């Protein structure tokens, strides 16, 4: 049998950093009542033209007939927030992949591995709702190994985290 698990800690870390910034910016500017409660409603809305650069790490762990396999990929990534939302209110985010490094560990041994989809140098335009979900996306031209747009669905979805639809307080989880 085959089992599969995916982890994208970089995306979660990015959200944690953004949320810290949101909390720092929102609470002091809030009304005295809101300051006392220290809560706010989160939404995916960054200033137009914001450019974030970070390194994204993804790991897919599988088991093939008793062999544990871990496929790792680290990519330099730029996220640029578009100038205006689309007609549905979804924000435009342009993803640009820089250098990508891949490795595979099988039964504790490092092996050569090249992922089937080559993201290095590729661009993907994503439209993200205020709740942080991907409304739709359009891959750029010439992404090697991509046979259909949905081949990139897991990669794109992992870049964004769905925000709660209720107010949150410092230290709260969802």
Coordinates of N, CA and C in Angstrom, one line a residue:
X1 N 0.8 -1.2 0.0 CA 0.0 0.0 0.0 C 0.9 1.2 0.0
X2 N 0.2 2.4 -0.3 CA 1.0 3.6 -0.4 C 0.2 4.6 0.5
X3 N 1.0 5.3 1.4 CA 0.4 6.4 2.2 C 1.2 7.6 1.8
X4 N 0.5 8.7 1.9 CA 1.1 10.0 1.5 C 0.7 11.1 2.5
X5 N 1.7 11.9 2.9 CA 1.4 13.0 3.7 C 2.2 14.2 3.2
X6 N 1.6 15.4 3.2 CA 2.3 16.6 2.7 C 2.4 17.6 3.9
X7 N 3.6 18.2 3.9 CA 3.8 19.3 4.9 C 4.4 20.5 4.3
X8 N 3.8 21.7 4.6 CA 4.3 22.9 4.0 C 4.5 23.9 5.2
X9 N 5.5 23.7 6.0 CA 5.7 24.6 7.1 C 6.0 26.0 6.8
X10 N 6.6 26.3 5.6 CA 7.0 27.7 5.3 C 5.7 28.5 5.1
X11 N 4.7 27.9 4.5 CA 3.4 28.7 4.3 C 2.8 29.0 5.7
X12 N 2.8 28.0 6.6 CA 2.3 28.3 7.9 C 3.1 29.4 8.7
X13 N 4.4 29.3 8.5 CA 5.3 30.3 9.1 C 5.0 31.7 8.6
X14 N 4.8 31.8 7.3 CA 4.5 33.1 6.6 C 3.2 33.6 7.2
X15 N 2.2 32.8 7.3 CA 0.9 33.2 7.9 C 1.1 33.7 9.3
X16 N 1.9 33.0 10.1 CA 2.1 33.3 11.5 C 2.8 34.7 11.5
X17 N 3.7 35.0 10.7 CA 4.4 36.3 10.6 C 3.4 37.4 10.2
X18 N 2.7 37.1 9.2 CA 1.7 38.1 8.7 C 0.7 38.4 9.8
X19 N 0.2 37.3 10.5 CA -0.8 37.5 11.6 C -0.2 38.4 12.7
X20 N 1.1 38.1 13.0 CA 1.7 38.9 14.1 C 1.7 40.4 13.6
X21 N 2.0 40.7 12.4 CA 2.0 42.0 11.9 C 0.6 42.6 11.9
X22 N -0.4 41.8 11.5 CA -1.8 42.3 11.5 C -2.2 42.6 12.9
X23 N -1.9 41.8 13.9 CA -2.3 42.0 15.3 C -1.6 43.3 15.8
X24 N -0.3 43.5 15.5 CA 0.4 44.6 15.9 C -0.2 45.9 15.3
X25 N -0.6 45.8 14.0 CA -1.1 47.0 13.4 C -2.6 47.3 13.8
X26 N -3.4 46.2 13.9 CA -4.8 46.4 14.2 C -5.1 46.9 15.6
X27 N -4.5 46.2 16.6 CA -4.9 46.5 17.9 C -4.7 47.9 18.4
X28 N -3.5 48.5 18.2 CA -3.3 49.9 18.6 C -4.3 50.9 18.0
X29 N -4.7 50.6 16.7 CA -5.6 51.6 16.0 C -7.0 51.3 16.3
X30 N -7.4 50.3 17.0 CA -8.8 50.0 17.3 C -9.3 50.9 18.4
X31 N -10.6 50.8 18.6 CA -11.3 51.6 19.6 C -10.9 51.1 21.0
X32 N -11.1 51.9 22.0 CA -10.7 51.4 23.4 C -11.4 50.1 23.7
X33 N -12.6 49.9 23.3 CA -13.3 48.7 23.6 C -12.7 47.5 23.0
X34 N -12.3 47.6 21.7 CA -11.6 46.5 21.0 C -10.2 46.3 21.6
X35 N -9.6 47.4 22.0 CA -8.3 47.2 22.6 C -8.4 46.3 23.9
X36 N -9.4 46.6 24.7 CA -9.6 45.8 25.9 C -9.8 44.3 25.6
X37 N -10.5 44.0 24.5 CA -10.8 42.7 24.1 C -9.6 42.1 23.3
X38 N -8.8 42.9 22.7 CA -7.7 42.5 21.9 C -8.1 41.4 20.9
X39 N -9.2 41.7 20.1 CA -9.6 40.8 19.1 C -9.8 41.5 17.8
X40 N -9.8 40.8 16.7 CA -10.0 41.4 15.4 C -10.4 40.3 14.4
X41 N -11.0 40.7 13.3 CA -11.3 39.8 12.2 C -10.2 39.9 11.2
X42 N -9.7 38.7 10.9 CA -8.5 38.7 9.9 C -9.1 38.6 8.5
X43 N -8.4 39.3 7.6 CA -8.7 39.1 6.2 C -7.4 39.2 5.3
X44 N -7.4 38.5 4.2 CA -6.3 38.5 3.3 C -6.3 39.8 2.5
X45 N -5.6 40.8 2.9 CA -5.6 42.1 2.2 C -4.3 42.8 2.6
X46 N -3.4 42.8 1.7 CA -2.1 43.5 1.9 C -2.1 44.7 0.9
X47 N -1.3 45.7 1.3 CA -1.2 46.9 0.4 C -0.8 46.5 -1.0
X48 N -1.4 47.2 -2.0 CA -1.0 47.0 -3.4 C 0.5 47.2 -3.6
X49 N 1.0 46.2 -4.4 CA 2.4 46.3 -4.7 C 3.4 45.7 -3.7
X50 N 2.8 45.2 -2.6 CA 3.6 44.5 -1.6 C 4.4 43.3 -2.2
X51 N 5.7 43.2 -2.0 CA 6.5 42.1 -2.5 C 7.1 41.4 -1.3
X52 N 6.8 40.1 -1.2 CA 7.3 39.2 -0.1 C 8.3 38.2 -0.8
X53 N 9.5 38.1 -0.2 CA 10.4 37.1 -0.7 C 10.7 36.1 0.4
X54 N 10.6 34.9 0.1 CA 11.0 33.9 1.1 C 11.3 32.6 0.5
X55 N 11.8 31.6 1.3 CA 12.1 30.3 0.9 C 11.0 29.3 1.3
X56 N 10.5 28.6 0.4 CA 9.4 27.6 0.7 C 10.0 26.2 0.7
X57 N 9.6 25.4 1.8 CA 10.1 24.1 1.8 C 8.8 23.2 1.8
X58 N 8.8 22.2 0.9 CA 7.7 21.2 0.9 C 8.3 19.8 1.0
X59 N 7.6 18.9 1.6 CA 8.0 17.6 1.8 C 6.8 16.6 1.6
X60 N 7.1 15.6 0.8 CA 6.0 14.6 0.6 C 6.6 13.3 1.1
X61 N 5.9 12.7 2.0 CA 6.4 11.4 2.5 C 5.5 10.3 2.0
X62 N 6.1 9.2 1.5 CA 5.3 8.1 1.0 C 6.0 6.8 1.4
X63 N 5.2 5.7 1.3 CA 5.7 4.4 1.6 C 5.4 3.5 0.4
X64 N 6.4 3.0 -0.3 CA 6.2 2.1 -1.4 C 6.6 0.7 -1.0
X65 N 5.7 -0.2 -0.8 CA 6.0 -1.6 -0.5 C 7.0 -1.7 0.6
X66 N 6.9 -1.0 1.7 CA 7.8 -1.1 2.8 C 9.0 -0.1 2.8
X67 N 9.2 0.6 1.7 CA 10.3 1.5 1.7 C 9.8 2.9 2.0
X68 N 10.3 3.6 3.0 CA 9.9 5.0 3.3 C 10.7 5.9 2.4
X69 N 9.9 6.8 1.7 CA 10.5 7.7 0.8 C 10.1 9.1 1.2
X70 N 11.0 10.0 1.2 CA 10.7 11.4 1.5 C 11.2 12.3 0.4
X71 N 10.3 13.0 -0.3 CA 10.7 13.9 -1.4 C 10.7 15.3 -0.9
X72 N 11.8 16.0 -1.0 CA 11.9 17.3 -0.4 C 12.2 18.3 -1.6
X73 N 11.6 19.5 -1.4 CA 11.8 20.5 -2.4 C 11.9 21.9 -1.7
X74 N 13.0 22.6 -2.0 CA 13.1 24.0 -1.4 C 13.2 25.0 -2.6
X75 N 12.3 26.0 -2.5 CA 12.3 27.0 -3.6 C 12.3 28.4 -3.1
X76 N 13.1 29.2 -3.8 CA 13.0 30.7 -3.5 C 11.8 31.2 -4.2
X77 N 11.0 32.0 -3.5 CA 9.7 32.4 -4.0 C 9.5 33.9 -3.8
X78 N 8.9 34.6 -4.8 CA 8.5 35.9 -4.6 C 7.0 35.9 -4.8
X79 N 6.3 36.7 -3.9 CA 4.9 36.9 -3.9 C 4.6 38.4 -4.1
X80 N 4.0 38.8 -5.2 CA 3.7 40.2 -5.4 C 2.2 40.4 -5.4
X81 N 1.7 41.3 -4.6 CA 0.3 41.6 -4.5 C -0.1 42.6 -5.6
X82 N -1.1 42.3 -6.4 CA -1.6 43.1 -7.5 C -2.2 44.4 -7.1
X83 N -2.4 45.2 -8.2 CA -2.8 46.6 -8.0 C -4.3 46.7 -7.6
X84 N -5.1 45.8 -8.0 CA -6.5 45.9 -7.6 C -7.1 44.5 -7.7
X85 N -8.2 44.3 -6.9 CA -8.9 43.0 -6.8 C -9.7 42.8 -8.1
X86 N -10.0 41.6 -8.4 CA -10.9 41.3 -9.6 C -12.3 41.6 -9.2
X87 N -13.3 41.3 -10.2 CA -14.7 41.7 -10.0 C -15.3 41.0 -8.8
X88 N -14.8 39.9 -8.4 CA -15.3 39.1 -7.2 C -14.7 39.6 -5.9
X89 N -13.7 40.5 -6.0 CA -13.1 40.9 -4.7 C -11.8 40.1 -4.4
X90 N -11.5 39.1 -5.2 CA -10.3 38.3 -4.9 C -9.0 39.1 -5.3
X91 N -8.0 39.1 -4.4 CA -6.8 39.8 -4.6 C -5.9 39.0 -5.6
X92 N -5.2 39.8 -6.5 CA -4.3 39.1 -7.4 C -2.9 39.0 -6.7
X93 N -2.3 37.8 -6.8 CA -1.0 37.5 -6.3 C -0.2 36.8 -7.3
X94 N 0.9 37.4 -7.7 CA 1.8 36.8 -8.7 C 2.9 36.1 -8.0
X95 N 3.0 34.7 -8.2 CA 4.1 33.9 -7.6 C 5.1 33.8 -8.7
X96 N 6.4 34.0 -8.3 CA 7.5 33.8 -9.2 C 8.5 32.9 -8.5
X97 N 8.8 31.7 -9.1 CA 9.7 30.8 -8.5 C 11.1 31.0 -9.0
X98 N 12.1 31.1 -8.0 CA 13.5 31.3 -8.3 C 14.1 29.9 -8.3
X99 N 15.3 29.9 -7.7 CA 16.1 28.6 -7.6 C 15.3 27.5 -6.9
X100 N 15.3 26.3 -7.4 CA 14.6 25.2 -6.8 C 15.6 24.1 -6.6
X101 N 15.6 23.5 -5.3 CA 16.5 22.4 -5.1 C 15.6 21.2 -4.6
X102 N 15.9 20.0 -5.1 CA 15.1 18.9 -4.8 C 16.0 17.7 -4.3
X103 N 15.5 16.9 -3.4 CA 16.2 15.7 -2.9 C 15.2 14.7 -2.6
X104 N 15.7 13.4 -2.5 CA 14.9 12.3 -2.2 C 15.7 11.4 -1.2
X105 N 15.0 11.1 -0.1 CA 15.6 10.2 0.9 C 14.8 8.9 0.9
X106 N 15.5 7.8 0.6 CA 14.8 6.5 0.6 C 15.5 5.6 1.6
X107 N 14.8 5.1 2.6 CA 15.3 4.3 3.7 C 16.6 4.9 4.3
X108 N 16.5 6.2 4.5 CA 17.6 6.9 5.2 C 18.8 7.3 4.3
X109 N 18.7 7.0 3.0 CA 19.8 7.3 2.1 C 19.4 8.4 1.1
X110 N 20.2 9.4 0.9 CA 20.0 10.5 0.0 C 20.2 10.0 -1.4
X111 N 19.2 10.3 -2.3 CA 19.3 9.8 -3.7 C 19.1 11.0 -4.6
X112 N 19.5 10.9 -5.9 CA 19.2 11.9 -6.9 C 17.7 11.8 -7.2
X113 N 17.1 13.0 -7.4 CA 15.7 13.0 -7.7 C 15.4 14.4 -8.4
X114 N 14.6 14.3 -9.4 CA 14.2 15.5 -10.1 C 12.7 15.4 -10.2
X115 N 12.0 16.4 -9.6 CA 10.5 16.4 -9.6 C 10.0 16.4 -11.1
X116 N 8.8 15.8 -11.3 CA 8.3 15.8 -12.7 C 7.9 17.2 -13.2
X117 N 7.4 18.1 -12.3 CA 7.1 19.5 -12.7 C 8.2 20.4 -12.2
X118 N 8.8 21.1 -13.2 CA 9.9 22.0 -13.0 C 9.4 23.4 -12.7
X119 N 9.4 23.9 -11.5 CA 8.9 25.2 -11.1 C 9.9 26.3 -11.3
X120 N 11.2 26.0 -11.3 CA 12.3 27.0 -11.4 C 12.0 28.0 -12.6
X121 N 12.0 29.3 -12.3 CA 11.8 30.3 -13.3 C 10.3 30.4 -13.7
X122 N 9.4 29.7 -13.1 CA 8.0 29.8 -13.6 C 7.2 30.8 -12.8
X123 N 6.1 31.2 -13.4 CA 5.2 32.2 -12.7 C 3.8 31.7 -12.7
X124 N 3.1 32.0 -11.7 CA 1.7 31.6 -11.5 C 0.9 32.8 -11.0
X125 N -0.1 33.2 -11.6 CA -1.0 34.2 -11.1 C -2.2 33.6 -10.4
X126 N -2.3 34.0 -9.1 CA -3.3 33.4 -8.2 C -4.3 34.5 -7.8
X127 N -5.6 34.2 -7.7 CA -6.6 35.1 -7.1 C -7.1 34.5 -5.8
X128 N -6.9 35.3 -4.7 CA -7.1 34.8 -3.4 C -8.2 35.6 -2.7
X129 N -9.2 34.9 -2.1 CA -10.3 35.6 -1.5 C -9.8 36.3 -0.2
X130 N -10.7 37.2 0.4 CA -10.4 37.8 1.7 C -10.2 36.8 2.8
X131 N -10.8 35.6 2.6 CA -10.7 34.5 3.6 C -9.5 33.7 3.4
X132 N -8.6 34.0 2.4 CA -7.4 33.3 2.2 C -7.4 32.0 1.4
X133 N -8.6 31.8 0.7 CA -8.7 30.6 -0.1 C -8.4 31.0 -1.6
X134 N -7.9 30.1 -2.3 CA -7.5 30.3 -3.7 C -8.8 30.2 -4.5
X135 N -9.2 31.3 -5.1 CA -10.5 31.3 -6.0 C -10.2 30.7 -7.3
X136 N -9.0 31.1 -7.9 CA -8.6 30.5 -9.2 C -7.1 30.9 -9.4
X137 N -6.5 30.2 -10.4 CA -5.1 30.5 -10.7 C -4.8 30.2 -12.2
X138 N -3.8 30.9 -12.7 CA -3.4 30.8 -14.1 C -1.9 30.6 -14.1
X139 N -1.4 29.4 -14.5 CA 0.0 29.2 -14.6 C 0.5 30.0 -15.8
X140 N 1.8 30.4 -15.7 CA 2.4 31.0 -16.9 C 2.7 30.0 -17.9
X141 N 3.3 30.4 -19.0 CA 3.6 29.6 -20.2 C 4.9 28.7 -19.9
X142 N 4.9 27.6 -20.5 CA 6.1 26.8 -20.5 C 6.6 26.1 -19.2
X143 N 5.7 25.8 -18.3 CA 6.1 25.1 -17.1 C 6.3 23.6 -17.5
X144 N 7.6 23.2 -17.5 CA 7.9 21.8 -17.9 C 7.3 20.8 -17.0
X145 N 6.7 19.8 -17.6 CA 6.1 18.7 -16.8 C 4.6 18.9 -16.4
X146 N 4.1 20.1 -16.7 CA 2.7 20.3 -16.3 C 1.9 19.9 -17.5
X147 N 1.0 18.9 -17.4 CA 0.1 18.5 -18.5 C -1.2 19.3 -18.4
X148 N -1.7 19.6 -17.2 CA -2.9 20.4 -17.1 C -2.8 21.3 -15.9
X149 N -3.5 22.3 -15.9 CA -3.4 23.4 -14.8 C -3.6 22.8 -13.4
X150 N -4.5 21.8 -13.2 CA -4.7 21.2 -11.9 C -3.5 20.5 -11.4
X151 N -2.5 20.2 -12.2 CA -1.2 19.6 -11.7 C -0.6 20.4 -10.6
X152 N -0.9 21.8 -10.7 CA -0.3 22.7 -9.7 C -1.2 23.0 -8.6
X153 N -2.4 22.5 -8.5 CA -3.4 22.8 -7.4 C -2.8 22.7 -6.0
X154 N -2.1 21.6 -5.7 CA -1.6 21.4 -4.4 C -0.5 22.4 -4.0
X155 N 0.4 22.7 -5.0 CA 1.4 23.7 -4.8 C 0.8 25.0 -4.5
X156 N -0.2 25.5 -5.3 CA -0.8 26.8 -5.1 C -1.6 26.9 -3.8
X157 N -2.4 25.9 -3.6 CA -3.2 25.9 -2.3 C -2.3 25.9 -1.1
X158 N -1.1 25.3 -1.1 CA -0.3 25.2 0.1 C 0.3 26.6 0.4
X159 N 0.3 27.5 -0.6 CA 0.9 28.9 -0.3 C 0.0 29.8 0.5
X160 N -1.2 29.4 0.7 CA -2.2 30.3 1.4 C -2.9 29.4 2.4
X161 N -3.3 30.1 3.5 CA -4.0 29.4 4.6 C -5.3 30.1 4.8
X162 N -6.4 29.3 4.9 CA -7.7 29.8 5.1 C -7.8 30.5 6.5
X163 N -8.4 31.7 6.5 CA -8.5 32.4 7.7 C -9.9 32.2 8.3
X164 N -10.0 32.3 9.6 CA -11.3 32.1 10.3 C -12.3 33.2 9.9
X165 N -13.6 32.8 9.9 CA -14.6 33.7 9.6 C -15.2 34.4 10.8
X166 N -14.6 34.2 11.9 CA -15.0 34.9 13.2 C -13.8 35.7 13.7
X167 N -14.1 36.5 14.7 CA -13.0 37.3 15.3 C -12.1 36.4 16.1
X168 N -10.8 36.8 16.1 CA -9.8 36.0 16.9 C -9.1 37.0 17.9
X169 N -8.6 36.3 18.9 CA -7.9 37.1 20.0 C -6.4 36.6 20.0
X170 N -5.6 37.4 20.5 CA -4.1 37.1 20.6 C -4.0 35.7 21.4
X171 N -3.3 34.8 20.8 CA -3.1 33.5 21.4 C -4.2 32.5 20.9
X172 N -5.2 32.9 20.2 CA -6.2 32.0 19.7 C -5.8 31.2 18.6
X173 N -6.4 30.1 18.4 CA -6.1 29.2 17.2 C -7.3 28.9 16.5
X174 N -7.2 28.4 15.2 CA -8.3 28.0 14.4 C -7.9 26.9 13.5

